[in-house]
Coordinates of C-alpha atoms and ligand atoms in Angstrom, one line a residue:
X1 CA 140.4 112.5 102.0
X2 CA 139.4 109.1 103.5
X3 CA 137.1 106.9 101.4
X4 CA 136.9 103.4 103.0
X5 CA 135.8 100.6 100.7
X6 CA 132.8 99.9 102.9
X7 CA 131.4 102.5 105.3
X8 CA 128.8 100.6 107.4
X9 CA 128.6 103.3 110.1
X10 CA 127.7 105.9 107.5
X11 CA 124.8 103.8 106.2
X12 CA 123.6 103.2 109.7
X13 CA 123.8 106.8 110.9
X14 CA 121.9 108.0 107.9
X15 CA 118.8 106.3 109.2
X16 CA 119.7 105.6 112.8
X17 CA 116.4 106.8 114.4
X18 CA 114.3 104.7 112.1
X19 CA 116.5 101.6 112.7
X20 CA 116.3 102.1 116.5
X21 CA 112.5 102.4 116.2
X22 CA 112.4 99.1 114.3
X23 CA 114.6 97.4 116.8
X24 CA 112.5 98.8 119.7
X25 CA 109.2 97.7 118.1
X26 CA 110.4 94.1 117.5
X27 CA 111.9 93.8 121.0
X28 CA 108.9 95.3 122.7
X29 CA 106.8 92.7 121.0
X30 CA 109.2 90.0 121.8
X31 CA 108.8 88.9 118.2
X32 CA 112.1 87.4 117.2
X33 CA 111.6 84.3 115.2
X34 CA 109.1 83.6 112.3
X35 CA 106.9 86.6 113.1
X36 CA 104.8 89.2 111.2
X37 CA 107.9 91.2 110.0
X38 CA 109.3 88.1 108.4
X39 CA 106.0 87.3 106.7
X40 CA 105.7 90.9 105.4
X41 CA 109.3 90.9 104.1
X42 CA 108.9 87.6 102.3
X43 CA 105.7 88.9 100.6
X44 CA 107.4 92.2 99.7
X45 CA 110.4 90.4 98.2
X46 CA 108.4 87.9 96.2
X47 CA 106.3 90.8 94.8
X48 CA 109.4 92.9 94.0
X49 CA 110.9 89.9 92.1
X50 CA 107.7 88.8 90.6
X51 CA 108.3 85.3 92.0
X52 CA 105.8 82.9 93.6
X53 CA 107.8 82.3 96.8
X54 CA 110.5 84.1 98.8
X55 CA 111.6 82.4 102.0
X56 CA 114.0 83.9 104.5
X57 CA 117.0 81.9 105.4
X58 CA 120.1 82.4 107.6
X59 CA 122.3 83.4 104.7
X60 CA 122.5 82.8 100.9
X61 CA 124.9 79.9 101.2
X62 CA 122.3 78.0 103.2
X63 CA 119.7 79.1 100.6
X64 CA 121.7 77.6 97.8
X65 CA 122.4 74.4 99.7
X66 CA 118.8 74.0 100.7
X67 CA 117.7 74.7 97.1
X68 CA 120.0 72.0 95.9
X69 CA 119.0 69.6 98.6
X70 CA 115.4 70.1 97.5
X71 CA 116.4 68.6 94.2
X72 CA 117.6 65.4 95.7
X73 CA 121.2 65.2 94.4
X74 CA 123.0 61.9 94.5
X75 CA 126.8 61.3 95.0
X76 CA 128.5 61.5 91.7
X77 CA 126.1 64.1 90.3
X78 CA 127.8 67.1 88.8
X79 CA 126.6 70.7 88.9
X80 CA 128.4 73.2 86.7
X81 CA 129.4 76.6 88.2
X82 CA 131.7 79.5 87.5
X83 CA 135.3 79.8 88.7
X84 CA 134.5 83.5 89.1
X85 CA 132.3 83.3 92.2
X86 CA 132.5 83.1 95.9
X87 CA 133.5 79.7 97.2
X88 CA 129.9 79.5 98.6
X89 CA 128.5 78.6 95.2
X90 CA 130.8 75.5 94.9
X91 CA 130.6 74.6 98.6
X92 CA 126.8 74.6 98.4
X93 CA 127.0 72.0 95.7
X94 CA 129.5 69.9 97.7
X95 CA 127.6 70.2 100.9
X96 CA 124.4 69.1 99.1
X97 CA 126.2 65.9 98.2
X98 CA 127.2 66.5 94.6
X99 CA 130.4 67.6 92.8
X100 CA 131.0 71.1 91.6
X101 CA 132.3 71.2 88.0
X102 CA 134.1 74.6 87.7
X103 CA 134.3 76.3 84.3
X104 CA 135.8 79.4 82.9
X105 CA 134.4 82.9 82.3
X106 CA 133.4 84.6 79.1
X107 CA 133.9 88.2 77.7
X108 CA 131.7 89.6 80.5
X109 CA 133.6 87.8 83.3
X110 CA 130.5 85.8 84.1
X111 CA 130.2 82.1 83.5
X112 CA 130.8 81.3 79.8
X113 CA 127.8 79.5 78.2
X114 CA 130.1 77.8 75.7
X115 CA 132.2 76.4 78.6
X116 CA 129.0 75.2 80.2
X117 CA 128.0 73.4 77.0
X118 CA 131.5 71.8 76.8
X119 CA 131.4 70.6 80.4
X120 CA 128.2 68.7 80.2
X121 CA 128.4 64.9 80.4
X122 CA 126.3 62.0 81.5
X123 CA 126.8 63.0 85.2
X124 CA 125.7 66.6 84.8
X125 CA 122.4 67.3 86.6
X126 CA 122.4 71.1 86.8
X127 CA 124.0 74.5 86.1
X128 CA 124.5 77.1 88.8
X129 CA 125.3 80.4 87.2
X130 CA 126.4 83.3 89.4
X131 CA 124.7 86.6 88.7
X132 CA 127.9 88.4 89.7
X133 CA 128.6 92.0 90.7
X134 CA 124.9 93.0 90.1
X135 CA 124.8 91.7 86.5
X136 CA 122.7 88.9 85.2
X137 CA 124.3 86.3 82.9
X138 CA 123.1 85.7 79.4
X139 CA 120.1 83.6 80.6
X140 CA 118.8 82.9 77.1
X141 CA 121.8 80.8 76.4
X142 CA 122.0 79.2 79.8
X143 CA 118.3 78.3 79.9
X144 CA 118.5 76.9 76.4
X145 CA 121.4 74.6 77.3
X146 CA 119.6 73.5 80.4
X147 CA 116.4 72.7 78.5
X148 CA 118.2 70.9 75.7
X149 CA 120.0 68.7 78.2
X150 CA 117.1 68.4 80.6
X151 CA 119.1 69.6 83.6
X152 CA 118.1 72.2 86.2
X153 CA 119.3 75.8 86.8
X154 CA 119.7 77.1 90.3
X155 CA 120.9 80.7 90.3
X156 CA 123.4 82.1 92.7
X157 CA 121.8 85.5 92.8
X158 CA 123.5 86.5 96.1
X159 CA 124.9 89.7 94.5
X160 CA 122.1 90.6 92.2
X161 CA 118.8 91.6 93.7
X162 CA 117.1 93.9 91.2
X163 CA 119.4 93.0 88.3
X164 CA 117.6 92.0 85.1
X165 CA 118.1 90.3 81.8
X166 CA 115.5 91.1 79.2
X167 CA 113.3 92.6 81.9
X168 CA 113.3 89.4 84.0
X169 CA 114.8 89.5 87.5
X170 CA 118.0 87.7 88.4
X171 CA 116.9 84.9 90.7
X172 CA 113.7 84.0 88.8
X173 CA 115.0 82.1 85.7
X174 CA 115.8 78.7 87.2
X175 CA 114.0 76.3 89.5
X176 CA 115.3 78.2 92.5
X177 CA 117.9 80.8 93.6
X178 CA 119.3 82.5 96.6
X179 CA 119.9 86.1 97.5
X180 CA 122.3 87.4 100.2
X181 CA 121.6 90.2 102.6
X182 CA 125.2 90.2 104.0
X183 CA 125.8 93.8 105.1
X184 CA 127.9 94.7 102.1
X185 CA 125.2 93.7 99.7
X186 CA 123.1 96.3 97.8
X187 CA 120.2 95.2 100.1
X188 CA 122.0 94.4 103.3
X189 CA 121.0 93.7 106.9
X190 CA 122.8 93.9 110.2
X191 CA 124.5 90.6 110.0
X192 CA 123.9 87.4 108.0
X193 CA 120.7 86.9 106.1
X194 CA 119.4 85.5 102.9
X195 CA 116.4 84.4 100.9
X196 CA 115.5 81.4 98.8
X197 CA 113.4 82.2 95.7
X198 CA 111.4 79.8 93.7
X199 CA 108.3 79.7 91.5
X200 CA 107.8 76.0 92.2
X201 CA 105.3 75.1 94.9
X202 CA 106.9 71.7 95.3
X203 CA 110.4 73.1 95.9
X204 CA 109.1 75.7 98.2
X205 CA 107.5 73.1 100.5
X206 CA 110.5 70.9 100.6
X207 CA 112.8 73.9 101.2
X208 CA 110.5 75.2 103.9
X209 CA 110.8 71.9 105.8
X210 CA 114.6 71.8 105.3
X211 CA 115.0 75.3 106.7
X212 CA 112.8 74.8 109.8
X213 CA 113.6 71.4 111.4
X214 CA 111.5 69.4 109.0
X215 CA 108.3 71.3 109.9
X216 CA 105.8 72.3 107.2
X217 CA 104.0 75.6 107.1
X218 CA 101.5 74.2 109.7
X219 CA 104.3 73.3 112.1
X220 CA 104.0 69.5 111.5
X221 CA 107.3 67.6 111.3
X222 CA 107.2 66.0 107.8
X223 CA 110.9 65.2 107.2
X224 CA 114.4 65.7 108.6
X225 CA 115.5 69.3 108.5
X226 CA 117.8 72.0 109.9
X227 CA 117.5 75.5 111.3
X228 CA 118.3 78.3 108.8
X229 CA 115.8 81.0 109.3
X230 CA 115.9 84.7 108.8
X231 CA 115.6 86.6 112.1
X232 CA 112.6 88.8 112.5
X233 CA 114.8 91.8 113.4
X234 CA 116.7 91.4 110.2
X235 CA 113.5 91.0 108.2
X236 CA 112.1 94.2 109.6
X237 CA 115.4 96.1 108.7
X238 CA 115.2 94.6 105.2
X239 CA 111.6 95.6 104.7
X240 CA 112.6 99.2 105.6
X241 CA 115.7 99.1 103.3
X242 CA 113.7 97.5 100.4
X243 CA 111.4 100.6 100.4
X244 CA 114.4 102.7 99.5
X245 CA 115.9 100.1 97.2
X246 CA 115.2 101.6 93.7
X247 CA 116.8 104.9 94.8
X248 CA 119.9 103.0 96.0
X249 CA 120.1 101.2 92.7
X250 CA 119.8 104.4 90.7
X251 CA 122.6 106.0 92.8
X252 CA 124.9 103.0 92.1
X253 CA 124.1 103.1 88.4
X254 CA 124.8 106.8 88.3
X255 CA 128.2 106.4 89.9
X256 CA 129.0 103.5 87.5
X257 CA 128.0 105.8 84.6
X258 CA 130.4 108.5 85.9
X259 CA 133.2 105.9 86.3
X260 CA 132.5 104.5 82.8
X261 CA 132.6 108.0 81.3
X262 CA 135.6 109.3 83.1
X263 CA 137.8 106.2 83.1
X264 CA 137.3 105.0 79.6
X265 CA 140.2 106.9 78.1
X266 CA 142.7 105.1 80.4
X267 CA 144.3 102.5 78.2
X268 CA 145.7 100.6 81.1
X269 CA 142.1 99.8 82.4
X270 CA 139.4 97.4 81.3
X271 CA 136.1 98.6 82.6
X272 CA 133.0 96.4 83.4
X273 CA 131.2 95.4 80.2
X274 CA 128.6 98.1 79.6
X275 CA 124.9 97.1 79.3
X276 CA 124.8 98.1 75.6
X277 CA 127.5 95.7 74.6
X278 CA 126.0 92.6 76.3
X279 CA 122.5 93.7 75.3
X280 CA 119.4 93.6 77.4
X281 CA 121.1 94.0 80.8
X282 CA 119.9 96.1 83.7
X283 CA 122.8 96.1 86.2
X284 CA 122.6 97.1 89.8
X285 CA 126.4 97.4 90.4
X286 CA 126.8 95.4 93.6
X287 CA 130.5 96.0 92.8
X288 CA 132.4 98.1 90.3
X289 CA 135.2 95.7 89.3
X290 CA 137.7 96.7 86.7
X291 CA 140.9 95.2 85.4
X292 CA 144.0 97.3 85.8
X293 CA 147.6 97.1 84.5
X294 CA 150.0 97.3 87.5
X295 CA 147.0 96.5 89.7
X296 CA 149.0 96.1 92.9
X297 CA 150.8 99.4 92.5
X298 CA 147.6 101.1 91.7
X299 CA 146.0 99.7 94.8
X300 CA 148.9 100.8 96.9
X301 CA 148.8 104.3 95.4
X302 CA 145.1 104.6 96.1
X303 CA 145.6 103.4 99.7
X304 CA 148.2 106.2 100.2
X305 CA 145.5 108.6 98.9
X306 CA 143.1 107.3 101.5
X307 CA 141.0 105.3 99.1
X308 CA 140.0 101.7 100.0
X309 CA 139.8 99.1 97.2
X310 CA 139.3 95.4 97.2
X311 CA 140.8 92.4 95.4
X312 CA 137.9 90.1 95.8
X313 CA 138.2 86.7 97.4
X314 CA 141.9 87.1 98.2
X315 CA 142.6 87.3 94.5
X316 CA 141.9 83.6 93.7
X317 CA 139.3 81.8 91.6
X318 CA 137.5 78.9 93.3
X319 CA 139.6 76.2 91.6
X320 CA 142.9 77.9 92.7
X321 CA 142.4 77.0 96.4
X322 CA 144.7 74.0 96.6
X323 CA 142.9 72.4 99.6
X324 CA 139.7 72.1 97.7
X325 CA 141.3 69.4 95.5
X326 CA 140.7 70.8 92.0
X327 CA 143.4 70.1 89.4
X328 CA 142.4 72.3 86.4
X329 CA 143.6 75.3 84.6
X330 CA 141.1 78.0 83.5
X331 CA 143.2 80.6 81.7
X332 CA 140.6 83.5 81.4
X333 CA 139.6 83.6 85.0
X334 CA 143.2 83.1 86.2
X335 CA 144.3 86.1 84.0
X336 CA 141.4 88.1 85.3
X337 CA 142.4 87.6 89.0
X338 CA 145.9 89.0 88.2
X339 CA 144.4 92.3 87.3
X340 CA 141.0 92.7 89.0
X341 CA 140.3 95.5 91.4
X342 CA 137.1 96.9 93.0
X343 CA 136.8 100.6 93.6
X344 CA 134.3 102.1 96.0
X345 CA 130.6 102.3 94.8
X346 CA 128.0 103.1 97.4
X347 CA 124.9 105.3 97.6
X348 CA 126.4 107.6 100.2
X349 CA 129.4 108.6 98.0
X350 CA 129.2 112.3 97.0
X351 CA 130.5 113.8 93.8
X352 CA 133.6 115.2 95.4
X353 CA 134.6 111.7 96.6
X354 CA 133.7 110.1 93.2
X355 CA 135.9 112.6 91.4
X356 CA 138.7 112.2 94.0
X357 CA 138.8 108.5 93.2
X358 CA 138.7 109.1 89.4
X359 CA 141.4 111.8 89.6
X360 CA 143.6 109.7 91.8
X361 CA 143.4 106.8 89.2
X362 CA 144.2 109.3 86.4
X363 CA 147.2 110.6 88.4
X364 CA 148.5 107.1 88.9
X365 CA 148.4 106.4 85.1
X366 CA 149.6 110.0 84.3
X367 CA 146.5 110.8 82.3
X368 CA 145.6 114.5 82.5
Ligands
PLP1 C1 128.5 85.2 94.7 C2 128.1 84.9 96.1 N1 127.6 83.7 96.4 C3 127.2 83.4 97.6 C4 127.4 84.2 98.7 C5 127.1 83.8 100.0 O1 126.2 84.7 100.7 P1 126.1 84.6 102.3 O2 127.2 85.4 102.8 O3 124.8 85.3 102.5 O4 126.0 83.2 102.7 C6 128.0 85.5 98.4 C7 128.3 86.4 99.5 O5 128.9 87.2 99.8 C8 128.4 85.8 97.1 O6 129.0 87.0 96.8

């Protein structure tokens, strides 16, 4: 059996006729940039998230950078972020003119609130937690630290649309956030795409100008800006996919439940933290990332069985990329990256495939 880690063609072919119609309609109207489909999607997304503003951008990295630029960072300012994230989180801080201060992870492999508290000093202006793998951080603790220290929170919610902590959506806790629609995301488009989310009218207007050549919503140039807009075709595709989103989330959650149930006896594995242990979490399982003894051998074995897996971000935490100039040791995340492995989780996986993956892992560890 062949189970690739991603199967983009399969997702496309499931709804091919609808996608072709969407493409045809946008092209026939010649409506490519800042048109009705984008307006509609932005409204649907803000309604879905219960947020005041959702603004399409070229990708989530731009969204994060624009959110930070809206906050007027100065050289020397420090923004705290996790070592367990895509480099994009840290690079957005750097590109916005501040310094990323990377900290270790906690029991749930997300940014550790205690490590955040320890890292705060007179230069700290903000915290940028990553809502990773479709799970929201303990936002009570993080918001509390931010309020006490009078610093901002900008969430990297690239991987977590629909994920919740205490019924509140990832991406709506801080002053702003960004979500990614990169094709592999739970809500994906046909290329790069992202959205900046905020409840603040001030941030929305500054960010709006930054993402469209300094123009305000009336088209008047009010400041310097750049071009980072979400294409109309992508917005139309995303609107369509958003309608099916709850169903997609439920399918992912069901697969995760089967993995949790079937793999929990294997002593050599550490599974993602279940919602009941962290408390109050609603996870969307952007990824199912486990920690495995003899990880590399397991990955090789699964490959031989036709199962695609992924060691995320080339197996390195952000601070472990030498050229980025960090000189720190973060033991928990470094240990995590020695063992972490993502196994396939996608709405199109059928029971036979899910059990083939489970049984192959059991075979490897000689668990009957
Ligand atoms: C945690 C995290 N942050 C940021 C990004 C950047 O998103 P984009 O590719 O849309 O710029 C990603 C994307 O893959 C991500 O996983």
